[in-house]
XYZ file of C-alpha atoms in Angstrom:
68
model
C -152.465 -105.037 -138.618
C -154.942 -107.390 -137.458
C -156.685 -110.565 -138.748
C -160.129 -110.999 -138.288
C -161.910 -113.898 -137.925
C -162.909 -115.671 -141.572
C -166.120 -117.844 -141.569
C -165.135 -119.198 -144.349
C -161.318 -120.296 -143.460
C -161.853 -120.706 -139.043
C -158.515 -120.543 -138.298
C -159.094 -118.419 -134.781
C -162.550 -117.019 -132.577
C -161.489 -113.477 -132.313
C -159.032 -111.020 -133.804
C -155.533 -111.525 -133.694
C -152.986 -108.468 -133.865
C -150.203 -109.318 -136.181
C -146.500 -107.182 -136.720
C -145.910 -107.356 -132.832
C -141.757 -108.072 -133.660
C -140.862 -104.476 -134.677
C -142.867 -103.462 -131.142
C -140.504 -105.351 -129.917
C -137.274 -105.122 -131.416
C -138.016 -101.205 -131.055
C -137.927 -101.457 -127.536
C -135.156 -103.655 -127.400
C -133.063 -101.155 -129.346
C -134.236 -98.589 -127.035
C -133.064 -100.242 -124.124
C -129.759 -101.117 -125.423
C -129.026 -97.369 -126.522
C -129.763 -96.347 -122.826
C -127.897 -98.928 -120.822
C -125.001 -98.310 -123.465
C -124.548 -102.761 -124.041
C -124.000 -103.470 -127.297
C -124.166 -107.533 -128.043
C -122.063 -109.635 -130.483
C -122.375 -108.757 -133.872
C -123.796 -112.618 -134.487
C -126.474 -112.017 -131.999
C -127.663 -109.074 -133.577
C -127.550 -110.986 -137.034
C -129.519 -113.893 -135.740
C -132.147 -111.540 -134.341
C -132.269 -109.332 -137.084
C -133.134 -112.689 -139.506
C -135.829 -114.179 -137.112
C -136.990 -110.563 -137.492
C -137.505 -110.174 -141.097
C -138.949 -113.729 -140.732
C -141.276 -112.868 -138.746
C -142.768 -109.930 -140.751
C -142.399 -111.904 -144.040
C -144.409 -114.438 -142.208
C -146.868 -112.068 -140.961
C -147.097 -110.337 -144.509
C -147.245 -113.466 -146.580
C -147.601 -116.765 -144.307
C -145.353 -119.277 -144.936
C -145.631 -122.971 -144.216
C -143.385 -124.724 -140.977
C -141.061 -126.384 -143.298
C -140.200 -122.872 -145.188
C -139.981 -121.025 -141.202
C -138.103 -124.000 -139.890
């Protein structure tokens, strides 16, 4: 998913890729099932939430009051 620039709206120059977290959260999980470490179950919460933030965010963008 990427946003393209808008001459209407100039928020940014050139395109910006967007939905980068599950990248990231897949490799994460990959890395975790090969080493065998498992974190805290609150760790894993609190990443999982800043997660689904993220792609809500990157679906539908919120304002820095509602992501704060």
């Amino acid at each position: 998913m990427v946003a393209k620039p808008n001459p209407i709206v100039p928020q940014h120059q050139r395109p910006v890729a967007y939905l980068g977290g599950p990248g990231l959260a897949a490799g994460l999980v990959c890395a975790l099932l090969v080493t065998g470490e498992l974190p805290g179950a609150g760790i894993c919460a609190g990443a999982g939430g800043m997660l689904l933030l993220g792609l809500f965010d990157d679906l539908r963008p919120l304002r820095p009051l509602a992501k704060l």
